[in-house]
PDB file of C-alpha atoms in Angstrom:
ATOM      1  CA  UNK A  10      95.201  84.053 131.631  1.00 53.00           C
ATOM      2  CA  UNK A  11      92.292  82.725 133.455  1.00 60.00           C
ATOM      3  CA  UNK A  12      91.992  84.946 136.722  1.00 74.00           C
ATOM      4  CA  UNK A  13      91.616  81.683 138.619  1.00 77.00           C
ATOM      5  CA  UNK A  14      95.279  81.736 138.299  1.00 88.00           C
ATOM      6  CA  UNK A  15      96.193  85.119 139.507  1.00 94.00           C
ATOM      7  CA  UNK A  16      95.932  85.735 143.261  1.00 96.00           C
ATOM      8  CA  UNK A  17      95.753  89.933 143.762  1.00 96.00           C
ATOM      9  CA  UNK A  18      95.869  91.259 147.311  1.00 96.00           C
ATOM     10  CA  UNK A  19      95.684  94.682 148.722  1.00 95.00           C
ATOM     11  CA  UNK A  20      96.608  96.157 151.715  1.00 92.00           C
ATOM     12  CA  UNK A  21      94.226  93.990 153.584  1.00 93.00           C
ATOM     13  CA  UNK A  22      95.217  90.827 151.844  1.00 95.00           C
ATOM     14  CA  UNK A  23      93.564  88.070 149.115  1.00 97.00           C
ATOM     15  CA  UNK A  24      91.223  89.428 146.718  1.00 96.00           C
ATOM     16  CA  UNK A  25      88.776  86.221 147.434  1.00 96.00           C
ATOM     17  CA  UNK A  26      85.043  85.749 147.199  1.00 95.00           C
ATOM     18  CA  UNK A  27      82.834  87.014 149.861  1.00 95.00           C
ATOM     19  CA  UNK A  28      85.758  88.971 151.366  1.00 95.00           C
ATOM     20  CA  UNK A  29      83.329  92.332 152.658  1.00 92.00           C
ATOM     21  CA  UNK A  30      84.356  96.058 151.506  1.00 89.00           C
ATOM     22  CA  UNK A  31      85.522  94.891 147.765  1.00 95.00           C
ATOM     23  CA  UNK A  32      84.569  97.630 145.396  1.00 95.00           C
ATOM     24  CA  UNK A  33      83.764  96.725 141.869  1.00 94.00           C
ATOM     25  CA  UNK A  34      87.363  97.457 140.664  1.00 94.00           C
ATOM     26  CA  UNK A  35      88.844  94.824 143.176  1.00 94.00           C
ATOM     27  CA  UNK A  36      85.279  92.494 143.612  1.00 93.00           C
ATOM     28  CA  UNK A  37      86.156  91.988 139.450  1.00 92.00           C
ATOM     29  CA  UNK A  38      89.357  90.043 140.550  1.00 93.00           C
ATOM     30  CA  UNK A  39      88.318  88.443 143.382  1.00 95.00           C
ATOM     31  CA  UNK A  40      88.606  84.423 143.265  1.00 95.00           C
ATOM     32  CA  UNK A  41      87.384  81.760 145.065  1.00 95.00           C
ATOM     33  CA  UNK A  42      90.461  80.246 147.172  1.00 95.00           C
ATOM     34  CA  UNK A  43      91.391  79.416 150.901  1.00 96.00           C
ATOM     35  CA  UNK A  44      94.443  81.765 150.415  1.00 96.00           C
ATOM     36  CA  UNK A  45      94.179  84.469 152.516  1.00 97.00           C
ATOM     37  CA  UNK A  46      97.988  86.186 153.078  1.00 97.00           C
ATOM     38  CA  UNK A  47     100.831  86.865 150.479  1.00 97.00           C
ATOM     39  CA  UNK A  48     102.986  84.158 152.586  1.00 97.00           C
ATOM     40  CA  UNK A  49     100.186  81.397 151.345  1.00 97.00           C
ATOM     41  CA  UNK A  50      99.642  83.296 148.427  1.00 97.00           C
ATOM     42  CA  UNK A  51     103.731  83.242 146.995  1.00 98.00           C
ATOM     43  CA  UNK A  52     104.035  79.417 147.570  1.00 97.00           C
ATOM     44  CA  UNK A  53     104.727  78.083 144.308  1.00 97.00           C
ATOM     45  CA  UNK A  54     103.491  81.060 142.568  1.00 98.00           C
ATOM     46  CA  UNK A  55     105.581  81.528 138.916  1.00 98.00           C
ATOM     47  CA  UNK A  56     105.051  85.283 139.400  1.00 98.00           C
ATOM     48  CA  UNK A  57     105.379  88.512 141.985  1.00 98.00           C
ATOM     49  CA  UNK A  58     104.193  91.925 140.496  1.00 97.00           C
ATOM     50  CA  UNK A  59     104.069  94.522 142.920  1.00 96.00           C
ATOM     51  CA  UNK A  60     103.136  97.932 143.174  1.00 93.00           C
ATOM     52  CA  UNK A  61     103.179  98.028 146.941  1.00 94.00           C
ATOM     53  CA  UNK A  62     105.547  98.920 149.522  1.00 94.00           C
ATOM     54  CA  UNK A  63     109.040  98.320 150.653  1.00 95.00           C
ATOM     55  CA  UNK A  64     110.195  95.249 151.895  1.00 96.00           C
ATOM     56  CA  UNK A  65     106.886  93.391 152.051  1.00 97.00           C
ATOM     57  CA  UNK A  66     108.354  90.755 150.096  1.00 98.00           C
ATOM     58  CA  UNK A  67     110.545  88.475 152.070  1.00 98.00           C
ATOM     59  CA  UNK A  68     113.773  86.300 151.080  1.00 98.00           C
ATOM     60  CA  UNK A  69     111.643  83.605 152.679  1.00 98.00           C
ATOM     61  CA  UNK A  70     108.749  84.197 150.294  1.00 98.00           C
ATOM     62  CA  UNK A  71     110.933  83.876 147.571  1.00 98.00           C
ATOM     63  CA  UNK A  72     112.769  80.737 148.643  1.00 98.00           C
ATOM     64  CA  UNK A  73     109.074  79.464 148.243  1.00 98.00           C
ATOM     65  CA  UNK A  74     108.426  80.316 144.661  1.00 98.00           C
ATOM     66  CA  UNK A  75     108.216  78.060 142.064  1.00 98.00           C
ATOM     67  CA  UNK A  76     111.577  77.507 139.526  1.00 98.00           C
ATOM     68  CA  UNK A  77     112.567  80.237 137.796  1.00 97.00           C
ATOM     69  CA  UNK A  78     110.346  82.673 139.467  1.00 98.00           C
ATOM     70  CA  UNK A  79     109.481  86.363 137.901  1.00 98.00           C
ATOM     71  CA  UNK A  80     110.229  89.254 140.379  1.00 98.00           C
ATOM     72  CA  UNK A  81     108.668  92.930 139.126  1.00 97.00           C
ATOM     73  CA  UNK A  82     109.270  94.615 142.620  1.00 97.00           C
ATOM     74  CA  UNK A  83     108.082  98.036 140.957  1.00 95.00           C
ATOM     75  CA  UNK A  84     107.341  99.878 144.758  1.00 95.00           C
ATOM     76  CA  UNK A  85     109.000 103.142 144.140  1.00 90.00           C
ATOM     77  CA  UNK A  86     111.247 104.526 145.099  1.00 92.00           C
ATOM     78  CA  UNK A  87     112.280 101.384 147.540  1.00 96.00           C
ATOM     79  CA  UNK A  88     110.951  97.888 146.166  1.00 97.00           C
ATOM     80  CA  UNK A  89     109.169  94.912 147.974  1.00 97.00           C
ATOM     81  CA  UNK A  90     112.520  93.282 147.718  1.00 98.00           C
ATOM     82  CA  UNK A  91     116.205  94.102 146.201  1.00 97.00           C
ATOM     83  CA  UNK A  92     117.783  92.146 143.101  1.00 97.00           C
ATOM     84  CA  UNK A  93     120.772  91.593 146.324  1.00 97.00           C
ATOM     85  CA  UNK A  94     118.082  90.202 148.370  1.00 98.00           C
ATOM     86  CA  UNK A  95     116.442  87.610 145.519  1.00 98.00           C
ATOM     87  CA  UNK A  96     120.162  86.703 144.641  1.00 97.00           C
ATOM     88  CA  UNK A  97     120.860  85.660 148.121  1.00 98.00           C
ATOM     89  CA  UNK A  98     118.246  82.900 148.112  1.00 98.00           C
ATOM     90  CA  UNK A  99     117.777  82.792 144.817  1.00 97.00           C
ATOM     91  CA  UNK A 100     120.096  82.331 141.422  1.00 97.00           C
ATOM     92  CA  UNK A 101     117.168  80.980 138.722  1.00 97.00           C
ATOM     93  CA  UNK A 102     115.133  84.477 139.288  1.00 98.00           C
ATOM     94  CA  UNK A 103     114.439  86.800 137.025  1.00 97.00           C
ATOM     95  CA  UNK A 104     113.969  90.257 138.948  1.00 98.00           C
ATOM     96  CA  UNK A 105     112.873  93.573 137.625  1.00 96.00           C
ATOM     97  CA  UNK A 106     112.107  97.017 139.761  1.00 95.00           C
ATOM     98  CA  UNK A 107     111.290 100.233 138.809  1.00 92.00           C
ATOM     99  CA  UNK A 108     114.723 102.050 139.678  1.00 92.00           C
ATOM    100  CA  UNK A 109     117.382 103.229 137.217  1.00 89.00           C
ATOM    101  CA  UNK A 110     120.046 102.002 139.768  1.00 92.00           C
ATOM    102  CA  UNK A 111     119.185  97.865 138.826  1.00 93.00           C
ATOM    103  CA  UNK A 112     119.155  95.894 135.481  1.00 92.00           C
ATOM    104  CA  UNK A 113     115.751  95.879 134.157  1.00 93.00           C
ATOM    105  CA  UNK A 114     113.906  99.165 135.195  1.00 92.00           C
ATOM    106  CA  UNK A 115     110.381  99.321 134.577  1.00 90.00           C
ATOM    107  CA  UNK A 116     109.445 102.259 133.891  1.00 83.00           C
ATOM    108  CA  UNK A 117     106.060 103.959 131.830  1.00 84.00           C
ATOM    109  CA  UNK A 118     108.750 106.168 129.888  1.00 84.00           C
ATOM    110  CA  UNK A 119     108.958 103.093 127.703  1.00 85.00           C
ATOM    111  CA  UNK A 120     105.896 103.039 126.314  1.00 86.00           C
ATOM    112  CA  UNK A 121     103.771 105.682 127.686  1.00 88.00           C
ATOM    113  CA  UNK A 122     105.352 108.674 125.367  1.00 91.00           C
ATOM    114  CA  UNK A 123     105.624 106.248 122.644  1.00 91.00           C
ATOM    115  CA  UNK A 124     102.336 105.164 122.674  1.00 95.00           C
ATOM    116  CA  UNK A 125     100.789 108.902 122.695  1.00 94.00           C
ATOM    117  CA  UNK A 126     103.500 109.477 120.019  1.00 92.00           C
ATOM    118  CA  UNK A 127     102.064 106.782 117.566  1.00 94.00           C
ATOM    119  CA  UNK A 128      98.624 107.343 118.109  1.00 95.00           C
ATOM    120  CA  UNK A 129      98.705 111.106 118.143  1.00 94.00           C
ATOM    121  CA  UNK A 130     100.722 110.889 115.023  1.00 94.00           C
ATOM    122  CA  UNK A 131      97.841 108.866 113.234  1.00 95.00           C
ATOM    123  CA  UNK A 132      94.922 111.577 115.387  1.00 95.00           C
ATOM    124  CA  UNK A 133      93.487 108.202 116.946  1.00 96.00           C
ATOM    125  CA  UNK A 134      90.150 107.704 117.932  1.00 96.00           C
ATOM    126  CA  UNK A 135      91.222 105.929 121.330  1.00 96.00           C
ATOM    127  CA  UNK A 136      94.317 103.706 122.554  1.00 96.00           C
ATOM    128  CA  UNK A 137      93.022 100.428 122.430  1.00 97.00           C
ATOM    129  CA  UNK A 138      94.127  97.349 124.433  1.00 96.00           C
ATOM    130  CA  UNK A 139      95.588  96.090 120.879  1.00 97.00           C
ATOM    131  CA  UNK A 140      97.515  99.071 120.709  1.00 97.00           C
ATOM    132  CA  UNK A 141      99.041  99.019 124.078  1.00 96.00           C
ATOM    133  CA  UNK A 142      99.886  95.217 123.228  1.00 96.00           C
ATOM    134  CA  UNK A 143     101.757  96.045 120.020  1.00 97.00           C
ATOM    135  CA  UNK A 144     103.920  98.380 122.092  1.00 96.00           C
ATOM    136  CA  UNK A 145     104.265  95.990 124.691  1.00 94.00           C
ATOM    137  CA  UNK A 146     105.857  93.526 122.221  1.00 95.00           C
ATOM    138  CA  UNK A 147     107.467  96.392 120.893  1.00 95.00           C
ATOM    139  CA  UNK A 148     109.419  96.902 123.705  1.00 94.00           C
ATOM    140  CA  UNK A 149     110.021  92.850 124.377  1.00 93.00           C
ATOM    141  CA  UNK A 150     111.428  93.456 120.597  1.00 93.00           C
ATOM    142  CA  UNK A 151     113.800  95.875 121.434  1.00 92.00           C
ATOM    143  CA  UNK A 152     115.865  93.130 123.185  1.00 91.00           C
ATOM    144  CA  UNK A 153     117.920  90.989 120.725  1.00 90.00           C
ATOM    145  CA  UNK A 154     117.186  86.873 121.507  1.00 91.00           C
ATOM    146  CA  UNK A 155     120.890  86.741 121.736  1.00 94.00           C
ATOM    147  CA  UNK A 156     121.367  89.345 124.331  1.00 92.00           C
ATOM    148  CA  UNK A 157     118.248  88.374 126.291  1.00 92.00           C
ATOM    149  CA  UNK A 158     119.668  86.856 129.756  1.00 93.00           C
ATOM    150  CA  UNK A 159     118.087  87.597 133.359  1.00 93.00           C
ATOM    151  CA  UNK A 160     120.019  91.021 133.959  1.00 92.00           C
ATOM    152  CA  UNK A 161     118.748  92.217 130.552  1.00 93.00           C
ATOM    153  CA  UNK A 162     114.727  91.623 129.692  1.00 93.00           C
ATOM    154  CA  UNK A 163     113.885  95.026 129.204  1.00 91.00           C
ATOM    155  CA  UNK A 164     115.473  97.627 127.184  1.00 90.00           C
ATOM    156  CA  UNK A 165     117.315 100.433 129.224  1.00 83.00           C
ATOM    157  CA  UNK A 166     114.615 104.031 128.572  1.00 76.00           C
ATOM    158  CA  UNK A 167     117.785 105.614 126.707  1.00 79.00           C
ATOM    159  CA  UNK A 168     117.354 103.106 124.238  1.00 83.00           C
ATOM    160  CA  UNK A 169     116.761 105.038 120.543  1.00 84.00           C
ATOM    161  CA  UNK A 170     115.268 102.227 118.893  1.00 88.00           C
ATOM    162  CA  UNK A 171     112.719 102.102 122.199  1.00 89.00           C
ATOM    163  CA  UNK A 172     110.549 105.750 120.412  1.00 85.00           C
ATOM    164  CA  UNK A 173     110.907 104.061 116.850  1.00 89.00           C
ATOM    165  CA  UNK A 174     109.166 100.947 117.159  1.00 93.00           C
ATOM    166  CA  UNK A 175     106.996 101.414 119.881  1.00 93.00           C
ATOM    167  CA  UNK A 176     105.477 104.467 118.318  1.00 93.00           C
ATOM    168  CA  UNK A 177     105.717 102.657 114.641  1.00 94.00           C
ATOM    169  CA  UNK A 178     103.934  99.960 116.288  1.00 96.00           C
ATOM    170  CA  UNK A 179     101.142 101.632 118.055  1.00 96.00           C
ATOM    171  CA  UNK A 180     100.428 103.619 114.313  1.00 95.00           C
ATOM    172  CA  UNK A 181     100.022  99.998 112.583  1.00 95.00           C
ATOM    173  CA  UNK A 182      98.011  98.883 115.395  1.00 96.00           C
ATOM    174  CA  UNK A 183      95.656 101.942 115.281  1.00 96.00           C
ATOM    175  CA  UNK A 184      95.475 101.299 111.323  1.00 95.00           C
ATOM    176  CA  UNK A 185      94.341  97.826 111.626  1.00 95.00           C
ATOM    177  CA  UNK A 186      92.019  98.095 114.411  1.00 95.00           C
ATOM    178  CA  UNK A 187      89.959 101.094 112.361  1.00 94.00           C
ATOM    179  CA  UNK A 188      91.597 103.470 115.390  1.00 94.00           C
ATOM    180  CA  UNK A 189      93.449 105.613 112.885  1.00 94.00           C
ATOM    181  CA  UNK A 190      91.435 108.679 111.759  1.00 93.00           C
ATOM    182  CA  UNK A 191      94.628 109.148 109.284  1.00 88.00           C
ATOM    183  CA  UNK A 192      97.646 107.831 107.712  1.00 72.00           C
ATOM    184  CA  UNK A 193     100.326 108.969 109.559  1.00 63.00           C
ATOM    185  CA  UNK A 194     104.098 108.785 108.624  1.00 62.00           C
ATOM    186  CA  UNK A 195     107.124 106.605 109.286  1.00 60.00           C
ATOM    187  CA  UNK A 196     108.689 107.443 112.440  1.00 57.00           C
ATOM    188  CA  UNK A 197     112.244 107.898 111.916  1.00 53.00           C
TER     189      UNK A 197
END
């Protein structure tokens, strides 16, 4: 995705070119825009990915998003907006949070341990972007297309299939990219 299509914000607002006090990591994501606030940035947005604080995304903001918006409200323990609040104003939204009591829990337990399992199994030199993308695709493939629906886009962290497919995907990626120092074995 081109950087110009992503508007990133921190606690002080939009990361835009020319804004003072941006460190090297934030300035790498600064774009040319007149947008300065979350309320302005969310207008017409296809996706909201939050890792900030509870209640920062309002129902009025969600109303302004594009058709079929995707909202990953991942602040923990309380999301930026709850799925109930979103459903009060949008029936076409897909919502995920970091909480286990809501559908579509975004949780590092889906990838983190299995990425390392696969990498360690082949004594990988490093964990690469290719290996992480392979893990993400494997997680997505754990939800059968015929079962895919707004309330089920992410498999449960308890899904035993995730263990095997993510680890195996990382192993295959490590082999393909030359990161594997040993062959490794078929998981399960």
